[in-house]
Structure formats: C-alpha cells, structure tokens
mmCIF file of C-alpha atoms in Angstrom:
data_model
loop_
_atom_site.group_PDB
_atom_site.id
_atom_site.type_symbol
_atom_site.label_atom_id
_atom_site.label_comp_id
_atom_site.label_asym_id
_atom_site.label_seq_id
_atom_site.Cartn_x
_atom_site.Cartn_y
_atom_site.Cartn_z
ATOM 1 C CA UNK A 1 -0.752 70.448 28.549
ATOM 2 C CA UNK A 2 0.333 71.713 31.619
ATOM 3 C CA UNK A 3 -0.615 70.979 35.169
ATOM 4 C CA UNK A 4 -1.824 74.316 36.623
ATOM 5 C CA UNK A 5 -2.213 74.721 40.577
ATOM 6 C CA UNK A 6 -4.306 78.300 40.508
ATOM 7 C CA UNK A 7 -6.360 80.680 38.485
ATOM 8 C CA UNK A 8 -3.312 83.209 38.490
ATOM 9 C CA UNK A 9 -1.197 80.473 36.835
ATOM 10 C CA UNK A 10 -3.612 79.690 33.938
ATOM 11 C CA UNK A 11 -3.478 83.702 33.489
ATOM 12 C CA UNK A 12 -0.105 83.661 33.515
ATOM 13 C CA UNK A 13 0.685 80.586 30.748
ATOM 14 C CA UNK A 14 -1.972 82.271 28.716
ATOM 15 C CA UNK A 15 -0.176 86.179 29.301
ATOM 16 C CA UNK A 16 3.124 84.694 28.251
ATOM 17 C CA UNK A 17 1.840 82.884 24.879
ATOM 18 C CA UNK A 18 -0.172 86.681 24.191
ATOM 19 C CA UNK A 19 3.719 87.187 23.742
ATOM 20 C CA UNK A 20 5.089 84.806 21.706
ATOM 21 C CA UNK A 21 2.389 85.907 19.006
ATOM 22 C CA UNK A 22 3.750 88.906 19.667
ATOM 23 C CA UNK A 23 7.011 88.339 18.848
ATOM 24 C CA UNK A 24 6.018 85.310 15.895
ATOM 25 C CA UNK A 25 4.403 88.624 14.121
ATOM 26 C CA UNK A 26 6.942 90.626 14.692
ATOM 27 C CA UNK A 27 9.319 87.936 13.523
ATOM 28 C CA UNK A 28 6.692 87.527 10.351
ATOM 29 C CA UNK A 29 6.692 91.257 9.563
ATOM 30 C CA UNK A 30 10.751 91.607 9.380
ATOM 31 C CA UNK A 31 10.593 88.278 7.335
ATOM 32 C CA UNK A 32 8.054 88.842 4.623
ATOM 33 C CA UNK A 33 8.870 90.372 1.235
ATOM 34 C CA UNK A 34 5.160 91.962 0.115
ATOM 35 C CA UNK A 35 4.127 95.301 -0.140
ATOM 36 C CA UNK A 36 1.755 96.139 2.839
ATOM 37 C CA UNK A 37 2.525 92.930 4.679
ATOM 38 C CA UNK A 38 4.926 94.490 7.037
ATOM 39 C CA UNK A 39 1.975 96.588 8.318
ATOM 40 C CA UNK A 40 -0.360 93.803 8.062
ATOM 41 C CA UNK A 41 1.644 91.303 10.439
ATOM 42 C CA UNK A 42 2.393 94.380 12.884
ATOM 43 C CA UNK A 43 -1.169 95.207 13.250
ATOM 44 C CA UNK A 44 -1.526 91.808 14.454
ATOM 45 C CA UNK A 45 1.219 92.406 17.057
ATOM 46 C CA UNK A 46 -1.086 95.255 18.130
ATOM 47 C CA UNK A 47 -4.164 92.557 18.139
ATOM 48 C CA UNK A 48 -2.214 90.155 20.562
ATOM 49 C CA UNK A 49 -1.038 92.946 22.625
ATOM 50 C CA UNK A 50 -4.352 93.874 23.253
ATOM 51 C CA UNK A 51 -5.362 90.023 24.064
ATOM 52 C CA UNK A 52 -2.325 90.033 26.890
ATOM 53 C CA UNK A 53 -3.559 93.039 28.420
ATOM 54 C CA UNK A 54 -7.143 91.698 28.723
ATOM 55 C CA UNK A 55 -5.869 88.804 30.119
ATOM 56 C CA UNK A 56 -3.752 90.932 32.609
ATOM 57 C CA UNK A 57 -7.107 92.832 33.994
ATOM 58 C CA UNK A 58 -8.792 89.840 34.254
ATOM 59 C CA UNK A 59 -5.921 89.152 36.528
ATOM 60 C CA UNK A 60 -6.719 92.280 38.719
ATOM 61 C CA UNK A 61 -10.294 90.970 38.597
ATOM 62 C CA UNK A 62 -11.617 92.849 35.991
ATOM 63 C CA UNK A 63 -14.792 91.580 33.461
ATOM 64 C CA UNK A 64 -14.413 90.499 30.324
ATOM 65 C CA UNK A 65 -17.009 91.311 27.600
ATOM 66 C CA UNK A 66 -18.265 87.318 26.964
ATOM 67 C CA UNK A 67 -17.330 85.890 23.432
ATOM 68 C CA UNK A 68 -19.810 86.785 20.468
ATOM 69 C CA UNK A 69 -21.033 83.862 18.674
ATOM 70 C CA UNK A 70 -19.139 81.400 16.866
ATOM 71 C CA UNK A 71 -16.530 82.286 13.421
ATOM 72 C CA UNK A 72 -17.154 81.177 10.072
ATOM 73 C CA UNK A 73 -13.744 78.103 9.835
ATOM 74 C CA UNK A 74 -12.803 78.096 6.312
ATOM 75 C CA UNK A 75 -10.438 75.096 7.453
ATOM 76 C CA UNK A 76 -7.603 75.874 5.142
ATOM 77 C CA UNK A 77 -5.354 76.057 7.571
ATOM 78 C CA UNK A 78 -6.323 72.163 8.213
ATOM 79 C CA UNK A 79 -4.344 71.666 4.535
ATOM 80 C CA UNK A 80 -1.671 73.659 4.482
ATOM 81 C CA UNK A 81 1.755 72.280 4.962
ATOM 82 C CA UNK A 82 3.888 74.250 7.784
ATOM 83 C CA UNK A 83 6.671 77.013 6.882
ATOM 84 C CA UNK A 84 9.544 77.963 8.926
ATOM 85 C CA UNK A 85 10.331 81.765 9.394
ATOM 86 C CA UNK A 86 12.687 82.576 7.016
ATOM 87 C CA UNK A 87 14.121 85.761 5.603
ATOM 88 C CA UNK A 88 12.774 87.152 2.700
ATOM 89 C CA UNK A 89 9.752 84.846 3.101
ATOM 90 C CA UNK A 90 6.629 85.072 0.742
ATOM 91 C CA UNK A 91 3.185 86.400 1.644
ATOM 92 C CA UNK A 92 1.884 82.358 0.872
ATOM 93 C CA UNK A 93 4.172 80.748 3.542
ATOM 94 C CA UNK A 94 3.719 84.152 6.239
ATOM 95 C CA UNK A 95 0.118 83.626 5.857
ATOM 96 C CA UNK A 96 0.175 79.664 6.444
ATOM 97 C CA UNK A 97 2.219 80.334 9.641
ATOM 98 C CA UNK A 98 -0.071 83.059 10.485
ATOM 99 C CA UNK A 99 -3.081 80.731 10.235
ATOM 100 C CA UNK A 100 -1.022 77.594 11.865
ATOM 101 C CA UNK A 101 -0.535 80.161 14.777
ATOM 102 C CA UNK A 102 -3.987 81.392 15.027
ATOM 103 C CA UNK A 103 -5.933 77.816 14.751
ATOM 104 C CA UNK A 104 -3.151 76.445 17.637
ATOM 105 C CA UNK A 105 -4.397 79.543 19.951
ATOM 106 C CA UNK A 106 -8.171 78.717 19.257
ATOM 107 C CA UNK A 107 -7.357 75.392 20.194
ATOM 108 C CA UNK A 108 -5.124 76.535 23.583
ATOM 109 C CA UNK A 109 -8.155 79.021 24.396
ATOM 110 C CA UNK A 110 -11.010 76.329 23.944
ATOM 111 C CA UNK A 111 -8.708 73.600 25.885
ATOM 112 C CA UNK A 112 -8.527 76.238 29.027
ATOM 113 C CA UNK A 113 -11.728 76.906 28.536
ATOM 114 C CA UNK A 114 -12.712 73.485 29.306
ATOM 115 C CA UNK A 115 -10.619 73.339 32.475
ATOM 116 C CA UNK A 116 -11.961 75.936 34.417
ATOM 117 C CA UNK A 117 -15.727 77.829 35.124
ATOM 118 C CA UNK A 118 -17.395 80.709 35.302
ATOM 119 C CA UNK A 119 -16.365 83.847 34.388
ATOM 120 C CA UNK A 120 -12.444 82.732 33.408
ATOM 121 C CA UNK A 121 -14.371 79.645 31.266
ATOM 122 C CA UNK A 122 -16.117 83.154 29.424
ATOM 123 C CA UNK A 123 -12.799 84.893 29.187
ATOM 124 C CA UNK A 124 -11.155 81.982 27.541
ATOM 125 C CA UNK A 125 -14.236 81.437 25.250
ATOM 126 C CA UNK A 126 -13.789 84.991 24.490
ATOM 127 C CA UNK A 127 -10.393 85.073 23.558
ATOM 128 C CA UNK A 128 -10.736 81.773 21.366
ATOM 129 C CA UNK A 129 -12.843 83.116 19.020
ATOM 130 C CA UNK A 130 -10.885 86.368 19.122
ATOM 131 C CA UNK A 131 -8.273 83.804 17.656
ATOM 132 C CA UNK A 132 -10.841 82.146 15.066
ATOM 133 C CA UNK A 133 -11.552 85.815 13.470
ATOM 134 C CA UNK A 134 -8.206 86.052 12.851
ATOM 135 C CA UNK A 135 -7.240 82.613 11.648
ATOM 136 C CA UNK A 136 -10.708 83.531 9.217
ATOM 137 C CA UNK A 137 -8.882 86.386 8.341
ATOM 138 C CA UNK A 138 -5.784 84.882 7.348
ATOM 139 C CA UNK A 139 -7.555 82.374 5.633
ATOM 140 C CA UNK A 140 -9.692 84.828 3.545
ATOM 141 C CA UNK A 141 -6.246 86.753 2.628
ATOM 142 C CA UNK A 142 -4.939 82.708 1.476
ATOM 143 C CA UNK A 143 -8.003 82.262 -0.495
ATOM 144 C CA UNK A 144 -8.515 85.559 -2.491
ATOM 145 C CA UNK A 145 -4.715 85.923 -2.906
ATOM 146 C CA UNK A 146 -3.193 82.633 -2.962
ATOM 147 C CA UNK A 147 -5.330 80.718 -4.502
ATOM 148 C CA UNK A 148 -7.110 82.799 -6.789
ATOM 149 C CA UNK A 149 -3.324 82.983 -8.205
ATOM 150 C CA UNK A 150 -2.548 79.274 -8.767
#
C-alpha cells in the first residue's frame, strides 16, 4: 500500500482508482457479448462516477452521508478463477471480473479506512460498502444466471 503524507493525497489515490472502475466497465461493456450487458456494465460506470465525485466534495470539505449497515457477502467471488478482458467476452467471465473488481475496492476502502479517523474513516466506510452492494450484486447476477445454468 502506499505511503500517504496528507488527507488530500489519500483523496486523491482513492479519486484516481473511482477511474479505473470507470474505465474497467467501460472496457467490460465494449467486451461482453449478452443482450442487456452493455447497459448493465455502463450503469456501473455511472455508479463509480458518482463514487469519484463524492470523494471530490469531500475534498472541498463537504459531508458524507455515513455508511448504512453492513452487505449480505455471498463470497463467490472468493472461488472464482480470474478472467482477462477480452473481446467478445461472456457474461460468466465479465461478471467474475466485475466481482474481482468490486471485492478488491471493498478491501482498498476498509484498508483506508483503517488508516485514518473521523469523518474521512466514515467516508471510506461509506464507500466500502457502496463497493460490497455491488460485488452482492454481481454475485446475485453469477448465482441466478451462472449457476442456475451449469
């Protein structure tokens, strides 16, 4: 993990990975080959954009709403062997990077977390289980249309 010397640099590392999911999504919903999944994955561009502009008013000192309660972990993504990005890629593999990506931003949130207090400890709480819904969700999608089919 990286050695951070302020507040405004924790913002920033966290900003910046708000846009790689932005662009891993993006990636995902030019690479997949299902019907509706295209909208799905660029809905969830939407979701992270939202995440990096939080994170940028926090920066200009505005609250955060604080995190509510913990997410359901279905833990699939714990057994799930990794995918590359690929053209033409499946809905299985896009949703085990999907969930990959999610569970390693619950883990990033919860780390910062842990590293700083008060109100940015609550932001970063926040956004980690924003990250858990969605791994859930991806998860849920795995189970009742990935499984259900083998």
């Amino acid at each position: 993990m990286t050695n951070f010397n302020s507040v405004d640099a924790i913002l920033d590392f966290a900003i910046k990975n708000e846009q790689e999911a932005q662009k891993f999504y993006a990636e995902i919903a030019e690479n997949t080959t299902r019907s509706g999944s295209k909208a799905l994955f660029e809905s969830f561009v939407a979701e992270e954009k939202r995440h990096e502009e939080k994170l940028k008013a926090v920066k200009e000192g505005q609250a955060m709403a604080p995190a509510a309660g913990n997410v359901t972990d279905l833990k699939i993504a714990d057994y799930v062997v990794d995918a590359p990005v690929e053209p033409n890629m499946d809905f299985q593999k896009a949703l085990i990077l999907a969930m990959k990506k999610e569970k390693a931003a619950f883990m990033l949130y919860t780390h910062l977390a842990n590293r700083v207090e008060g109100d940015l400890k609550e932001v970063f709480l926040s956004l980690a289980q924003e990250e858990a819904k969605h791994k859930l969700y991806f998860e849920t999608e795995y189970d009742d249309h990935v499984l259900t089919d083998n």
